[in-house]
CSV table of C-alpha atoms in Angstrom, one decimal:
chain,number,residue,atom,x,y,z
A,9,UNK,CA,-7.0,40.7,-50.6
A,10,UNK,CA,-9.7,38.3,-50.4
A,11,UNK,CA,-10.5,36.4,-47.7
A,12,UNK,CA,-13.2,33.2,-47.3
A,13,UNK,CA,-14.8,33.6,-44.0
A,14,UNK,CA,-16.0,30.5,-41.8
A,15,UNK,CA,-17.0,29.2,-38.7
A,16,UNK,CA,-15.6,26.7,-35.8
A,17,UNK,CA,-18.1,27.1,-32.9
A,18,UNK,CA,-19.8,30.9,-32.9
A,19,UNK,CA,-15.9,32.2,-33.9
A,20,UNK,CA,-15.2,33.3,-37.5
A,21,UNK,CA,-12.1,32.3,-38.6
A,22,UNK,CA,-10.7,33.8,-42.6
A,23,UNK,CA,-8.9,32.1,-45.5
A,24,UNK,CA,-6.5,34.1,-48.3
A,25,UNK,CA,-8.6,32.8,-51.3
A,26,UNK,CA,-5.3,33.3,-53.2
A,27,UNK,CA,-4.7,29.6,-51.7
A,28,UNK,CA,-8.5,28.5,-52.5
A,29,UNK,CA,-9.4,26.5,-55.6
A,30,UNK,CA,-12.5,25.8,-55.5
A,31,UNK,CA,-15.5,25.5,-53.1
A,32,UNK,CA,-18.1,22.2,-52.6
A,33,UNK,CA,-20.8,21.5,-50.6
A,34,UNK,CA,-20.3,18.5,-48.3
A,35,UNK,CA,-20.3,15.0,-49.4
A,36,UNK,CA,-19.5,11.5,-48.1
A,37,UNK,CA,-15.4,10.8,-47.7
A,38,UNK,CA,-14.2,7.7,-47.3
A,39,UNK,CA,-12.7,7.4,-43.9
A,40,UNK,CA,-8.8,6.2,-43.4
A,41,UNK,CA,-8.3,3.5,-40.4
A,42,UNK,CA,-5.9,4.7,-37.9
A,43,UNK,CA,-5.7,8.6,-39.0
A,44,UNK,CA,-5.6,11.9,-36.6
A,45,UNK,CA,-8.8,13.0,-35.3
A,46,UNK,CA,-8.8,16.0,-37.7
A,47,UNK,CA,-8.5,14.0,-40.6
A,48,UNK,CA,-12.0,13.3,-41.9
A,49,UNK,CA,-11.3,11.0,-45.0
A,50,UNK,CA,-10.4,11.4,-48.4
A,51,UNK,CA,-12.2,12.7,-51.1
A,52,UNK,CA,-12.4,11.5,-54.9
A,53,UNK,CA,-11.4,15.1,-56.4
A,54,UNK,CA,-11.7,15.1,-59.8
A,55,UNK,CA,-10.0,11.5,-60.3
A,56,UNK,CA,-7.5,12.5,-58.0
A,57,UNK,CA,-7.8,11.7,-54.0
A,58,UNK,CA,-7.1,14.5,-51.7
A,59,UNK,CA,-6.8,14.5,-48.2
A,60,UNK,CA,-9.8,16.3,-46.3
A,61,UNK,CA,-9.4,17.6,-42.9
A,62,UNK,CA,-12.3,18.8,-40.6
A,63,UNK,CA,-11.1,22.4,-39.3
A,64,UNK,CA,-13.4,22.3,-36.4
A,65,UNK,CA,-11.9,18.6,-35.5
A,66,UNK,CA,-8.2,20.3,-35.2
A,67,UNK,CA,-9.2,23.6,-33.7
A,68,UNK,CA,-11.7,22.8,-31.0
A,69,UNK,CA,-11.6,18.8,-30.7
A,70,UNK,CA,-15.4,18.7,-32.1
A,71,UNK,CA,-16.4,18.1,-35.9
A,72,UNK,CA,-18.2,20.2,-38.1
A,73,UNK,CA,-21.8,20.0,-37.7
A,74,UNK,CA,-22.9,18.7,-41.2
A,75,UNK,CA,-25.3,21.9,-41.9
A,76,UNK,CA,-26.0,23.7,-45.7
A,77,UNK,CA,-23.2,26.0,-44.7
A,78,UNK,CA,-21.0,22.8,-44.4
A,79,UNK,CA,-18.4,23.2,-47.6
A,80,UNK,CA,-15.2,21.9,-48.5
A,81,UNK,CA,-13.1,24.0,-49.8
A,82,UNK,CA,-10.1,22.8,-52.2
A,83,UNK,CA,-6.9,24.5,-51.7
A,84,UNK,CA,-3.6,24.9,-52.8
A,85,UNK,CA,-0.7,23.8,-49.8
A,86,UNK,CA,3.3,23.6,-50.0
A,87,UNK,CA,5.5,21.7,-48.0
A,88,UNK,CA,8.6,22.8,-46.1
A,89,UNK,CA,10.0,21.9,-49.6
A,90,UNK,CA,7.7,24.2,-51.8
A,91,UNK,CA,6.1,21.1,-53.6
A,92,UNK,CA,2.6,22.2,-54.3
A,93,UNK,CA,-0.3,20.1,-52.9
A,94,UNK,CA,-4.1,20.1,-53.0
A,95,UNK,CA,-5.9,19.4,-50.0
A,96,UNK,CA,-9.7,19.6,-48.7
A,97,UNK,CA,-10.9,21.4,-45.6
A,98,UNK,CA,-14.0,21.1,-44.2
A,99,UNK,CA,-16.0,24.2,-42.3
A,100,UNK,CA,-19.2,25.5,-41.0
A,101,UNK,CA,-20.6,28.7,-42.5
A,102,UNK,CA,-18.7,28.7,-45.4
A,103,UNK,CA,-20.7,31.4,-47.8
A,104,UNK,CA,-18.9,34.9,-47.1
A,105,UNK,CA,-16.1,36.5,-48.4
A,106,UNK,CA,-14.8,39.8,-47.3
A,107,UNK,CA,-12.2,42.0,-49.2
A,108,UNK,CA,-9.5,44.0,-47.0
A,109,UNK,CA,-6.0,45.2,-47.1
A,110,UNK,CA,-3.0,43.7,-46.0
A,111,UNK,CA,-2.7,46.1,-43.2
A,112,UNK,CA,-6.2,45.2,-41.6
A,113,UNK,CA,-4.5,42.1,-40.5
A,114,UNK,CA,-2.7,42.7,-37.7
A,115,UNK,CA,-0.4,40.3,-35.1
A,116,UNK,CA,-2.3,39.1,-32.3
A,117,UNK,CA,0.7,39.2,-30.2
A,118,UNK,CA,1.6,35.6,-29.7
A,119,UNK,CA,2.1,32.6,-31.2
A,120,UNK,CA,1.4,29.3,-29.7
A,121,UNK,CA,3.2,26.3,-30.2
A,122,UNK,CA,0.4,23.7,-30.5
A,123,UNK,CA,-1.3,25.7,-33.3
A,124,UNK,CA,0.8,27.3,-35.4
A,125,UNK,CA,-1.8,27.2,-38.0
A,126,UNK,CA,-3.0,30.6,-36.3
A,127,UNK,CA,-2.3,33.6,-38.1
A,128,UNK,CA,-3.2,37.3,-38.2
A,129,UNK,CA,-5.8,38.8,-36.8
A,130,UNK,CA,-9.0,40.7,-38.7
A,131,UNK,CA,-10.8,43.3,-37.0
A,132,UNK,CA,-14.5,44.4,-38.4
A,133,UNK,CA,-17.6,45.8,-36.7
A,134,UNK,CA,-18.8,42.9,-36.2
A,135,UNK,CA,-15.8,42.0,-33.8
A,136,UNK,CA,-12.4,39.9,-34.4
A,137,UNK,CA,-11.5,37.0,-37.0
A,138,UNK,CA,-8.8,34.5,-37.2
A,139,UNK,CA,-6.7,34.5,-40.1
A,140,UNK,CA,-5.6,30.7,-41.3
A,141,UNK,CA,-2.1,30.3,-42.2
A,142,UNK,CA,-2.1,27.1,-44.5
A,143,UNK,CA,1.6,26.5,-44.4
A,144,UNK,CA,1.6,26.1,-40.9
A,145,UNK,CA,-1.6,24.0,-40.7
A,146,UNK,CA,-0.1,20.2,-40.5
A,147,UNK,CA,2.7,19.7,-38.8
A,148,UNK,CA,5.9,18.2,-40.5
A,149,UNK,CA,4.8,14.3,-39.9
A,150,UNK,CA,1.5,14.6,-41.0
A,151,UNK,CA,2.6,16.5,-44.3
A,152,UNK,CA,4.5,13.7,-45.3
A,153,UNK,CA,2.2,10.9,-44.0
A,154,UNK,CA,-0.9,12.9,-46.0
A,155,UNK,CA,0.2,14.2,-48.9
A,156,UNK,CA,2.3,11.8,-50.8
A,157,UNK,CA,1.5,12.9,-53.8
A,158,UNK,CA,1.9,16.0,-55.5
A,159,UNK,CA,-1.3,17.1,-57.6
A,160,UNK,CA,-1.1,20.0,-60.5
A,161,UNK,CA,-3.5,22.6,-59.8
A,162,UNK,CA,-7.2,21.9,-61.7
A,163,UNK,CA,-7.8,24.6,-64.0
């Protein structure tokens, strides 16, 4: 599989680019009033808006530095229900891919409650990296209060 590899802090954290659309470099979004720290705005996507949130908001409490590594990456998302979603993402570093098998990620042994947006682990030579898992990255509330509308995937 291949996996988008990015930064929040100095840790590297991977994608499944099975999920990833399409990646931009950083531009203005248009803020929403009253939203969750993580949420950094909205983005005109292709004459559709998509929700953009700021992984290094929702992991560490800090925003993304806005550097040339900066991206947004597009991705696909599903609700509880299965409806399919596009959404934006916004991380540091985002210019590496690496390809590995399945059983290169491995269960880090725990799973906390307040972030179950953290999946399997990836060990490399260059030390460890935290898998993503999209499904679990917004919690029930904010799927419905974020996404209301379903968007067909951009071909």
């Amino acid at each position: 599989m291949l996996m988008l590899i990015f930064y929040v802090g100095k840790e590297r954290y991977a994608l499944d680019c099975s999920h990833v659309i399409e990646v931009i470099p950083m531009v203005s979004l248009r803020r929403v009033p009253q939203a969750p720290d993580c949420v950094a705005g909205v983005l005109n996507y292709r004459m559709t808006m998509l929700p953009v949130l700021d992984l290094s908001q929702l992991i560490c409490g800090s925003p993304s530095r806005c550097t040339l590594s900066t991206r947004i990456a597009i991705v696909e998302y599903r609700d509880v229900a299965r409806t399919l979603y596009c959404l934006g993402i916004i991380a540091e570093g985002m210019t590496e891919a690496l390809t590995l098998s399945e059983s290169q990620c491995v269960h880090q042994g725990m799973q906390l409650e307040n972030a179950p947006y953290l999946g399997k682990t990836i060990v490399d030579d260059r030390g460890t990296i935290q898998c993503i898992s999209l499904e679990n990255l917004l919690p029930f509330r904010d799927r419905v209060e974020l996404l209301p509308l379903e968007v067909k995937r951009v071909e």
